[in-house]
Coordinates of C-alpha atoms and ligand atoms in Angstrom, one line a residue:
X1 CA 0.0 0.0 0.0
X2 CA 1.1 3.8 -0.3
X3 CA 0.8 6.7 1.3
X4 CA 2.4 10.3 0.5
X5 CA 2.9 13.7 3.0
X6 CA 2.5 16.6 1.7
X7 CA 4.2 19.3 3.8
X8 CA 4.6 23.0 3.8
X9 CA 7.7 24.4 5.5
X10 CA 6.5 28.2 5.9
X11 CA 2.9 27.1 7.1
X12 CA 3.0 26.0 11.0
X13 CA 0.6 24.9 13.2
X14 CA 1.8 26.2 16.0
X15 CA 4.9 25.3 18.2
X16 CA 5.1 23.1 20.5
X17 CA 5.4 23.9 24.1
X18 CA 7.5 21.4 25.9
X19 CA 5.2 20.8 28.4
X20 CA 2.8 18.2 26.1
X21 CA 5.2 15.5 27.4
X22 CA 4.7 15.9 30.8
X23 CA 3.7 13.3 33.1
X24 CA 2.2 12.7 36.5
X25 CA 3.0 11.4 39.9
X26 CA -0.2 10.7 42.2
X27 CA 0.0 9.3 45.8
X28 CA -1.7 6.2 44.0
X29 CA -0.6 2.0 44.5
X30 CA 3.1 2.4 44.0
X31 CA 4.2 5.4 42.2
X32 CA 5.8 7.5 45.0
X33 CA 6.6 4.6 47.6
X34 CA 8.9 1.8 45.6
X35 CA 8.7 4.2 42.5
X36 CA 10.6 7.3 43.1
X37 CA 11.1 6.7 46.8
X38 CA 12.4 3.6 48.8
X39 CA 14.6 4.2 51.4
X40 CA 17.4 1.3 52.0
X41 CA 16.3 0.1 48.2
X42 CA 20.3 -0.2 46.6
X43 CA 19.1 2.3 44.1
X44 CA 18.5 5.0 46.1
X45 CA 20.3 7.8 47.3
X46 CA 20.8 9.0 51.3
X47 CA 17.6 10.7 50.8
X48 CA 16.0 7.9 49.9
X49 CA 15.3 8.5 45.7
X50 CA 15.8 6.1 43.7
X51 CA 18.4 6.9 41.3
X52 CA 17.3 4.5 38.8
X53 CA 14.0 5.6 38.0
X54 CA 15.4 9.4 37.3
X55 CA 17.6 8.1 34.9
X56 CA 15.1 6.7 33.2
X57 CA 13.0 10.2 33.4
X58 CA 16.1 11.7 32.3
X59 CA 16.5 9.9 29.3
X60 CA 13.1 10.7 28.2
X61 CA 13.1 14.3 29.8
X62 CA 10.2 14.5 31.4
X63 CA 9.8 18.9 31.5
X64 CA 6.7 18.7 34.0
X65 CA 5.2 16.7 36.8
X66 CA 1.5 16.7 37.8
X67 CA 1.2 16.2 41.7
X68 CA -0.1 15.0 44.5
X69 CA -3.2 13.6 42.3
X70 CA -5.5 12.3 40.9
X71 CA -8.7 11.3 43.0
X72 CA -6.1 11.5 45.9
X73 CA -6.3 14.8 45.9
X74 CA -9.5 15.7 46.4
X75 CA -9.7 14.9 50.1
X76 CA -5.8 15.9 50.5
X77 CA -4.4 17.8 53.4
X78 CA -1.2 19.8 52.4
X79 CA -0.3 20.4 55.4
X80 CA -0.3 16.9 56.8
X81 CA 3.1 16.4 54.1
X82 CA 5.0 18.7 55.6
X83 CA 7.2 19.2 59.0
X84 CA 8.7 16.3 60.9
X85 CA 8.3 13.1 59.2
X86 CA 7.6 11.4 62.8
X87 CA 4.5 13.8 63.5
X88 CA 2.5 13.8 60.0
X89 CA -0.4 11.6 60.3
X90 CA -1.4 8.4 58.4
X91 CA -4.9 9.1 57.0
X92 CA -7.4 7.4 55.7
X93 CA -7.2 7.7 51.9
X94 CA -10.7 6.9 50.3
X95 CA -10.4 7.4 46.8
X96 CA -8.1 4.5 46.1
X97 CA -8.9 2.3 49.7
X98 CA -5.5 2.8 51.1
X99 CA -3.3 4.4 54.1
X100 CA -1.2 7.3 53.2
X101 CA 1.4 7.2 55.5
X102 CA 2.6 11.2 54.4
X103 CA 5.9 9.9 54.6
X104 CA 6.6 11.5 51.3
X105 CA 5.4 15.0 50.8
X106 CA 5.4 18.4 49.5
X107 CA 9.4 19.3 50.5
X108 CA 10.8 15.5 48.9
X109 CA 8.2 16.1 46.2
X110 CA 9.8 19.1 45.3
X111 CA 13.6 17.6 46.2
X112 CA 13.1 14.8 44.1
X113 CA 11.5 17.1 41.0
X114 CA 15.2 18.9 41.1
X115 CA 17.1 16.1 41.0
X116 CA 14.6 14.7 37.8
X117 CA 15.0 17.9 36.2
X118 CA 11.3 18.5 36.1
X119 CA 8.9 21.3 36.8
X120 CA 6.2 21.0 38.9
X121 CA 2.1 21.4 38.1
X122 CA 0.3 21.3 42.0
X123 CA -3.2 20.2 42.2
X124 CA -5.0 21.5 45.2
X125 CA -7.9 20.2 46.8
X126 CA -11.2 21.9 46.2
X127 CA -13.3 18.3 46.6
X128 CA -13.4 18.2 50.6
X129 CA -11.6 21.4 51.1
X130 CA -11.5 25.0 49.2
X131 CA -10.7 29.0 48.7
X132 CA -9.0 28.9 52.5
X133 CA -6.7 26.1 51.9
X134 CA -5.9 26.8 48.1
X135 CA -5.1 30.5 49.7
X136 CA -2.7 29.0 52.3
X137 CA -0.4 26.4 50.2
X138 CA 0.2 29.2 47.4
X139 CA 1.3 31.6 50.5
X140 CA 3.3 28.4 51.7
X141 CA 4.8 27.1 48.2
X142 CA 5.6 30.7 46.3
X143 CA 6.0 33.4 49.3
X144 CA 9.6 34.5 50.5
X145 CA 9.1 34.8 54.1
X146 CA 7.8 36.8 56.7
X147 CA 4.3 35.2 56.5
X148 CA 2.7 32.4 58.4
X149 CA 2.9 30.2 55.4
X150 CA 6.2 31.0 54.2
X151 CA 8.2 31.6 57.3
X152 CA 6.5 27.7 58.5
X153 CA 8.0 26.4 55.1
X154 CA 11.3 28.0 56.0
X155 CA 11.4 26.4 59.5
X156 CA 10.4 23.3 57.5
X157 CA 13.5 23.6 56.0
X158 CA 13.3 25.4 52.6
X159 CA 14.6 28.6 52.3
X160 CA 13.6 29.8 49.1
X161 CA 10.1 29.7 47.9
X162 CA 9.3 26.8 45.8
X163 CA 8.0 28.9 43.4
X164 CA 5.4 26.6 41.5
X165 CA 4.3 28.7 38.5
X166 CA 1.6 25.8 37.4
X167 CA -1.6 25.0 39.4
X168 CA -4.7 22.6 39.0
X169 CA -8.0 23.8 40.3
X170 CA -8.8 20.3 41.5
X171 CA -9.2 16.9 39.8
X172 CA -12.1 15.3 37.7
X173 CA -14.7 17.8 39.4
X174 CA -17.4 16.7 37.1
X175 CA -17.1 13.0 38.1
X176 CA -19.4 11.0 40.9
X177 CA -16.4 9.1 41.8
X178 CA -14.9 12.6 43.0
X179 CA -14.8 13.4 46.3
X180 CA -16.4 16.4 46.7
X181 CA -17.8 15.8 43.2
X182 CA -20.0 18.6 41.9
X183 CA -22.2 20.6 39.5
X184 CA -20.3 22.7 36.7
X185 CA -22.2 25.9 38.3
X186 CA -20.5 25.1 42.0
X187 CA -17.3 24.1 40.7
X188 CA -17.0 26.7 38.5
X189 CA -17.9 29.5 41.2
X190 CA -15.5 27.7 43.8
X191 CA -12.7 27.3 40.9
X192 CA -12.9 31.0 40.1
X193 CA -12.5 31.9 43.6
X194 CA -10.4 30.0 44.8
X195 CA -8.0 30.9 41.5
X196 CA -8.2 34.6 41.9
X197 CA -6.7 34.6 45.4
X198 CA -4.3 32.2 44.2
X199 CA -3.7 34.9 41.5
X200 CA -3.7 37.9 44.1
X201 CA -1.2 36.3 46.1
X202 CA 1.5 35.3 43.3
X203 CA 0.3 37.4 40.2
X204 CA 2.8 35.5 38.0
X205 CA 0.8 31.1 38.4
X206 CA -1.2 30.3 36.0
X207 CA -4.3 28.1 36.7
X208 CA -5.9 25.0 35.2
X209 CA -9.3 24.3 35.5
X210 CA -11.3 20.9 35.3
X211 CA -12.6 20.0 32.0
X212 CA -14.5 16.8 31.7
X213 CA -13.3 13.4 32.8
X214 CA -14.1 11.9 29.4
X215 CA -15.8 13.0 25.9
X216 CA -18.3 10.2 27.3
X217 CA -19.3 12.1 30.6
X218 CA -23.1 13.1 30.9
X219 CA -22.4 16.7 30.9
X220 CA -19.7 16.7 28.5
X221 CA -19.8 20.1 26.3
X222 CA -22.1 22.0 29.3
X223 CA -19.8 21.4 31.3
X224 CA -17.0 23.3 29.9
X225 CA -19.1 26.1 28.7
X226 CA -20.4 26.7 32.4
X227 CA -17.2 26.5 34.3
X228 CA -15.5 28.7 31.5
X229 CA -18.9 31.3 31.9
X230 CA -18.0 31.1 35.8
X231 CA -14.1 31.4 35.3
X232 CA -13.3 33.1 32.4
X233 CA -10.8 36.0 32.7
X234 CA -9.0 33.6 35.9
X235 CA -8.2 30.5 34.3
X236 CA -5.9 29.9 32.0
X237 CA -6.5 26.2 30.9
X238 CA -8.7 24.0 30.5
X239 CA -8.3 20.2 31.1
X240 CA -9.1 17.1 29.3
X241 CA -8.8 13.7 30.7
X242 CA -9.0 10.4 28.9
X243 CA -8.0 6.5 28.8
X244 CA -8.3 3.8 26.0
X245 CA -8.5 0.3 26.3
X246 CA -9.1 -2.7 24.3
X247 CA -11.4 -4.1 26.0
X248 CA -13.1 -6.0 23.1
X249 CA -9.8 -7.6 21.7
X250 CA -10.4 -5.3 19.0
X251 CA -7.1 -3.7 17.5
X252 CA -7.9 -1.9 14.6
X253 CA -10.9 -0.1 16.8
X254 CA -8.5 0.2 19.5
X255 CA -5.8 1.7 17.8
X256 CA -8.5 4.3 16.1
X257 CA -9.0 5.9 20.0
X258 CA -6.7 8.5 18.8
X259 CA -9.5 9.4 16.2
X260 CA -11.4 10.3 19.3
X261 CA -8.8 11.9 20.9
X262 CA -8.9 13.9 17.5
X263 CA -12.2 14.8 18.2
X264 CA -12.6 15.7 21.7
X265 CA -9.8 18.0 21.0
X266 CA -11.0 19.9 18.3
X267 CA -15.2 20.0 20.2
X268 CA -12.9 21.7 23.5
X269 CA -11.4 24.0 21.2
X270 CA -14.9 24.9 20.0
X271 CA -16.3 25.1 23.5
X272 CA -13.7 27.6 24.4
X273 CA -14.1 29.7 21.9
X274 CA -17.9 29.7 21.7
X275 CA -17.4 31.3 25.3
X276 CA -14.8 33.6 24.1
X277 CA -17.4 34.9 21.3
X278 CA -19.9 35.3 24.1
X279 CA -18.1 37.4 26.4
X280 CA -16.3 39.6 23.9
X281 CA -13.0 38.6 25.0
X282 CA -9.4 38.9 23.4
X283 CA -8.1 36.3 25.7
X284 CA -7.8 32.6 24.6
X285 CA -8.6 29.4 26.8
X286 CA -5.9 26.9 25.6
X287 CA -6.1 23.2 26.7
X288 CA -4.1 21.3 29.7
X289 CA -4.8 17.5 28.3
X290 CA -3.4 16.3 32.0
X291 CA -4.3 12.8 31.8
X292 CA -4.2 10.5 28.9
X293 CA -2.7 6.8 28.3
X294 CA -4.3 3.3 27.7
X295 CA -5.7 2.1 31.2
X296 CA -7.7 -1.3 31.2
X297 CA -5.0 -4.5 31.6
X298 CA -5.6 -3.8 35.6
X299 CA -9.0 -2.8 36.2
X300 CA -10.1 -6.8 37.0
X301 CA -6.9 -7.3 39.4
X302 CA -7.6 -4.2 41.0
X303 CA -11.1 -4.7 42.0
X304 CA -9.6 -7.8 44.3
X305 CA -7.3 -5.5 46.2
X306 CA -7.4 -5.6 50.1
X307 CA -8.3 -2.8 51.7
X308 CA -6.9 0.3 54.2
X309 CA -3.0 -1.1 53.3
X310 CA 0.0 1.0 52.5
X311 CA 0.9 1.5 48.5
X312 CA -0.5 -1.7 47.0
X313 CA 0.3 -2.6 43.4
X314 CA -2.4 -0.7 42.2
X315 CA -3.4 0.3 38.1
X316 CA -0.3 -2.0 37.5
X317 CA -1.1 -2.0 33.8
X318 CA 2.0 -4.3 32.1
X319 CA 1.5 -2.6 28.2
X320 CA 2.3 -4.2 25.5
X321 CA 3.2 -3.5 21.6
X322 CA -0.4 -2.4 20.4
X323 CA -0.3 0.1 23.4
X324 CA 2.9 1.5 22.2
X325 CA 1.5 2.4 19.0
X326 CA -1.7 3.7 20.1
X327 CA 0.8 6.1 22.7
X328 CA 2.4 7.2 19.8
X329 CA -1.1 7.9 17.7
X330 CA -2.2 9.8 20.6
X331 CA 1.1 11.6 20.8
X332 CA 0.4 12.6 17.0
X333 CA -2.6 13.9 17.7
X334 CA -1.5 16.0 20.5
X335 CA 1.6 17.5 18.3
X336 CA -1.0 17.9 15.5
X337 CA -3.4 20.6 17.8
X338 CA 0.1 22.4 19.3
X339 CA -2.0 25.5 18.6
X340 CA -4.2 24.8 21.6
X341 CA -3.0 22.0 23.6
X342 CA -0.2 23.5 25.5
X343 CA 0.2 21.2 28.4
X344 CA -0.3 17.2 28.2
X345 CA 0.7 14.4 31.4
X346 CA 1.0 11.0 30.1
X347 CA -0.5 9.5 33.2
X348 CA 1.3 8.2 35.0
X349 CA 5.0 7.9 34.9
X350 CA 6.2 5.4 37.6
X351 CA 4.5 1.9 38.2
X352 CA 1.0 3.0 37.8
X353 CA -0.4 3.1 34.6
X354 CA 3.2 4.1 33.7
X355 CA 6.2 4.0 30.6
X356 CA 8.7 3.1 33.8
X357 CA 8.4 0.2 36.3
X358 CA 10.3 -1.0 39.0
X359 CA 10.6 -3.4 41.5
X360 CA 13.0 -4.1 44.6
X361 CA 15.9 -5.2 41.9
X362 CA 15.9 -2.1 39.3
X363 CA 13.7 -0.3 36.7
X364 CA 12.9 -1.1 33.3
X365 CA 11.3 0.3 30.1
X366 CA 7.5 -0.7 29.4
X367 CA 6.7 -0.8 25.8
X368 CA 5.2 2.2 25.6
X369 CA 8.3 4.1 27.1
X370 CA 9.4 4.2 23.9
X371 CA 7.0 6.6 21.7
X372 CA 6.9 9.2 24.7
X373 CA 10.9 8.5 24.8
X374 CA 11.2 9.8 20.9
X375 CA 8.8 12.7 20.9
X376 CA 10.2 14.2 24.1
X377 CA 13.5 14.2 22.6
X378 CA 12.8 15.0 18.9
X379 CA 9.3 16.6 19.1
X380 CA 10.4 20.2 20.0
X381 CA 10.3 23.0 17.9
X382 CA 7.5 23.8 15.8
X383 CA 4.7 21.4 13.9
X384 CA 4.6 22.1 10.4
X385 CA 1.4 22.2 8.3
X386 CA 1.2 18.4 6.8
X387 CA -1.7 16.5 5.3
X388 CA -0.9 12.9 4.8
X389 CA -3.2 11.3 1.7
X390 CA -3.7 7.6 3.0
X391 CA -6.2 5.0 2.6
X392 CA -8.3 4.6 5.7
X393 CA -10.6 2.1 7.6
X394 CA -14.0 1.6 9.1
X395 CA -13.6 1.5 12.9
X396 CA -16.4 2.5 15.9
X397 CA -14.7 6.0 16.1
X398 CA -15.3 6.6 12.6
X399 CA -13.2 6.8 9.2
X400 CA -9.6 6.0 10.8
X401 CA -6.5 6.7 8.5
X402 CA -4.2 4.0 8.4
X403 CA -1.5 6.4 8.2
X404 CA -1.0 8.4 11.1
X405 CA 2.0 11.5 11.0
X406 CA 3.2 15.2 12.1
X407 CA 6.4 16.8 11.3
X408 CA 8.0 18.8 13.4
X409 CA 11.0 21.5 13.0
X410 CA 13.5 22.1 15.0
X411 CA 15.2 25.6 13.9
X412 CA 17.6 25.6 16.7
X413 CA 19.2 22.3 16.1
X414 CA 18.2 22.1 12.2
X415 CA 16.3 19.4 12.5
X416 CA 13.3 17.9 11.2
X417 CA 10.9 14.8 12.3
X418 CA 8.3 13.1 10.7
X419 CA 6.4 11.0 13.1
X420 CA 4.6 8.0 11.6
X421 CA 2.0 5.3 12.6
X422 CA 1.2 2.4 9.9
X423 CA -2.1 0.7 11.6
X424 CA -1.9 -1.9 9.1
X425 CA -2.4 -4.9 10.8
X426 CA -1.1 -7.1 7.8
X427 CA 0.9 -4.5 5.2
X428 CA 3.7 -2.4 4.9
X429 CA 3.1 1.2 3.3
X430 CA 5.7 2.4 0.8
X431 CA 5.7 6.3 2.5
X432 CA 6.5 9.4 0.0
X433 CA 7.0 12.7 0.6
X434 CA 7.8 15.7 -1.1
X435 CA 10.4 17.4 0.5
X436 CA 11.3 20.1 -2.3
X437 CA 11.5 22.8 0.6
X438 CA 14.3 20.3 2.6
X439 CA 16.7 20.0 -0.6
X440 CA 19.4 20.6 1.8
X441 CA 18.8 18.0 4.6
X442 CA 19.6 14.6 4.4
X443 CA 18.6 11.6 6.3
X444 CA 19.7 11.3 9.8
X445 CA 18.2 8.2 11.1
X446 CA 14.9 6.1 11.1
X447 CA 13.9 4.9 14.2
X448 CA 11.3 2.3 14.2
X449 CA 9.4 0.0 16.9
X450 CA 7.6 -2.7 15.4
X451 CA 7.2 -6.3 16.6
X452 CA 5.4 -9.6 15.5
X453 CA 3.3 -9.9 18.2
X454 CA 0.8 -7.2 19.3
X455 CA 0.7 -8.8 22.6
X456 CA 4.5 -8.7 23.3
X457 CA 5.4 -6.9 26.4
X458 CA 8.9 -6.0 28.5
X459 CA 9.3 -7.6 31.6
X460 CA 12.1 -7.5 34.5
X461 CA 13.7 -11.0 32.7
X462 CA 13.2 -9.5 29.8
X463 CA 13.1 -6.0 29.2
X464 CA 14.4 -5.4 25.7
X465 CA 11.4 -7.5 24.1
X466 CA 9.6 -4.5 23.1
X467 CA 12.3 -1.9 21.9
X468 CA 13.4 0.5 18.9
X469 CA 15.6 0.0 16.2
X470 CA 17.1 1.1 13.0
X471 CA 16.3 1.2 9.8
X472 CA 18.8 2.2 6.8
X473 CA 16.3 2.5 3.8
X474 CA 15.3 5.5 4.0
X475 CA 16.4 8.1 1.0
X476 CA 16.0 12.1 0.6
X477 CA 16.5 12.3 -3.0
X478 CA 16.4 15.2 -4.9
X479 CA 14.0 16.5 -2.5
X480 CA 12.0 13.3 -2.8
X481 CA 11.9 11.3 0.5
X482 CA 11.3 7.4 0.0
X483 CA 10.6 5.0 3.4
X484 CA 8.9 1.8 3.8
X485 CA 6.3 2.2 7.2
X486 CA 6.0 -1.5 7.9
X487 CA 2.6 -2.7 8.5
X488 CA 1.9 -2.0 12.6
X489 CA 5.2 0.3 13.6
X490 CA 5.7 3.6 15.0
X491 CA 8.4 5.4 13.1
X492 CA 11.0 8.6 13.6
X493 CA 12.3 9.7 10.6
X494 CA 14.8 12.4 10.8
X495 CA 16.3 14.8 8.7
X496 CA 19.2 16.8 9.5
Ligands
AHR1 O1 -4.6 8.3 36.8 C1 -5.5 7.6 37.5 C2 -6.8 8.3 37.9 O2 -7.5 8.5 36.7 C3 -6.6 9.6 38.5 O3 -6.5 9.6 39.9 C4 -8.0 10.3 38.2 O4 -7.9 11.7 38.0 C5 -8.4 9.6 36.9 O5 -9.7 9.2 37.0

């Protein structure tokens, strides 16, 4: 089969802002306890950080990190994660069945984020708590001293302000799962609120507000209208949540999610702007997509978990090749809206639902490491206007192209990337593209992740199951680029 890409090198999209490949770290099963922290584990450090996850994180440079939750946050007390270790209480912890010991908190959150060479995005609770305590952790996080807040977080051992310049107004609030779920008209008024303070007290955060939990939700599309009516001139983001699976055994449907993805997208975009025509206003909504992945290979295991225990393995989803290429769909479709979606958490990053696991021997790559890997490092710059003319197929999202693509420029280091999906679950596509406005470059590499068996996933024994390689033939000729996409692989071409 064949399939041509048609780009334009003066037309972009928009560029990207390095903070699509974020990720996120929730007080959830064992992301922070075994994940990023175990004290006396060989890997990790006299703090107790686990050296071998960051260099994992390192290598795909992770820019951002969404914390403390999640569900978890919506009955979370900041203030219980700071101070002395020995006096911060073990709670209760409903939204996942579990103790949270507080072991780990706000100070080694931050600690650990430094050594990971991430930024960090701060959800506060405004499910079981509100304005008052949003008000107090931005006094305690951003505030030099001389304050309640800010003088406690100096006698709590950090000096300078943390200075978190990212901040979600809650999690999920449109769910029934939420704690302290509610209607659009409450959240929006409480969200608003609680982000103006937040706002009065450091002018320079910007704020994310709760979108829907799904395109599937009840109150999808009213939802974002109304809190954007409530919340307008305060926020600066929206959010967008969302999780495949393939529940049905289904790939082709499966790996068309990113259709939907597509979709939802584009009808948030519409929302936003629909309330930026109403009130007359010059300022733009752009999107925070804070939560996406494939979730499902846990959800039976999990529903046998014990309850009121400390970090369980919880959402321990073990992905395997067809997840890796839907990842990298979905990370097409995010580069392909870098107009609007400025901020995106592939959720989550360490053990649950995650590209990294570990255990009490080391840390290895899951399959779908790898696509988030590649367009960390060679998605920056700015996506280039591109139309890809491919044949397509019937799937329950709709027309799916079997071709899936973005190209990205990178002025600084004169690169170029062409991002490529072949869905094909039996053939190869011969790719073309006409590259008259690249003369000059020549190919760098092809990168390519492909595998024999959709079901094949990296374990501890074997960890390189699942993992990239090269392919040499490739050709940039005369401003005529020639590749074979074989049928089911994610490629990187690059140009140089
Ligand atoms: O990422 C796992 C959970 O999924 C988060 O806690 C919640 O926000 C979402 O429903």
């Amino acid at each position: 089969k064949k399939a041509t890409l048609y780009v334009d090198r003066n037309i972009e999209v928009g560029e990207v802002d390095k903070r699509i490949y974020g990720s996120f770290i929730e007080h959830l099963g064992r992301a922070v306890y075994e994940g990023i922290y175990q004290p006396g584990n060989k890997f990790a450090d006299n703090e107790g950080l686990r050296q071998d996850t960051i260099k994992l994180i390192k290598e795909i440079g992770v820019p951002i990190v969404r914390y403390p939750g999640g569900n978890f946050v919506s009955d979370f007390h900041w203030e219980d994660s700071v101070g002395p270790v020995e006096k911060r209480p073990h709670r209760i912890e409903p939204a996942w069945g579990v103790i949270e010991t507080n072991e780990f908190g706000l100070h080694e959150f931050m600690n650990w984020s430094k050594k990971a060479g991430t930024e960090t995005m701060y959800a506060i609770n405004l499910g079981t708590r509100g304005i008052e305590d949003a008000k107090n952790v931005v006094e305690y996080c951003n505030i030099k001293k001389n304050t309640l807040y800010s003088d406690m977080r100096r006698k709590n051992g950090a000096e300078d302000p943390f200075d978190i310049k990212l901040w979600c107004l809650g999690n999920e609030m449109d769910g029934p799962w939420q704690m302290g779920h509610k209607t659009a008209t409450e959240y929006g008024r409480i969200a608003n609120e609680a982000g103006k303070i937040m706002k009065w007290i450091d002018p320079s955060i910007e704020v994310v507000a709760c979108g829907s939990s799904n395109m599937g939700m009840p109150t999808f599309g009213k939802w974002e209208a109304t809190v954007l009516e409530e919340g307008y001139d305060t926020f600066d983001y929206l959010s967008l949540h969302t999780y495949y699976g393939n529940h049905e055994n289904n790939t082709p449907d499966f790996l068309a999610s990113s259709v939907d993805m597509d979709k939802f997208i584009s009808a948030v975009v519409s929302v936003c702007d629909y309330v930026k025509a109403v009130k007359k206003s010059n300022k733009q909504i752009n999107l925070s997509f804070d939560e996406w992945n494939v979730w499902y290979h846990s959800n039976e295991q999990d529903k046998k978990l014990e309850k009121w225990i400390e970090h369980p393995h919880q959402l321990e989803d073990i992905y395997n090749f067809e997840d890796a290429l839907l990842v990298g769909s979905m990370l097409i479709t995010l580069l392909r809206h870098a107009d609007r979606v400025k901020i995106a958490c592939l959720a989550q990053l360490v053990n649950v639902i995650a590209p990294i696991m570990t255990s009490d021997t080391g840390a290895w790559k899951q399959t779908i490491f790898y696509p988030y890997m590649h367009a960390s490092q060679f998605g920056r710059g700015t996506v280039l206007t591109s139309v890809v003319k491919t044949p397509t197929y019937e799937s329950k999202h709709g027309d799916a192209p079997y071709i899936d693509s973005v190209v990205v420029k990178d002025e600084e280091n004169g690169t170029v990337t062409i991002f490529a999906v072949n869905k094909d679950l039996e053939n190869d596509f011969e790719l073309t593209a006409d590259l008259r406005q690249f003369a000059d470059y020549k190919v760098k590499e092809h990168i390519m992740l492909t595998h024999d068996d959709l079901k094949a996933v990296n374990t501890e024994e074997n960890p390189d199951n699942v993992a990239p390689v090269a392919y040499n033939g490739t050709k940039l000729d005369n401003g005529v680029l020639t590749s074979i996409l074989p049928s089911r692989s994610w490629n990187v071409i690059r140009l140089e």
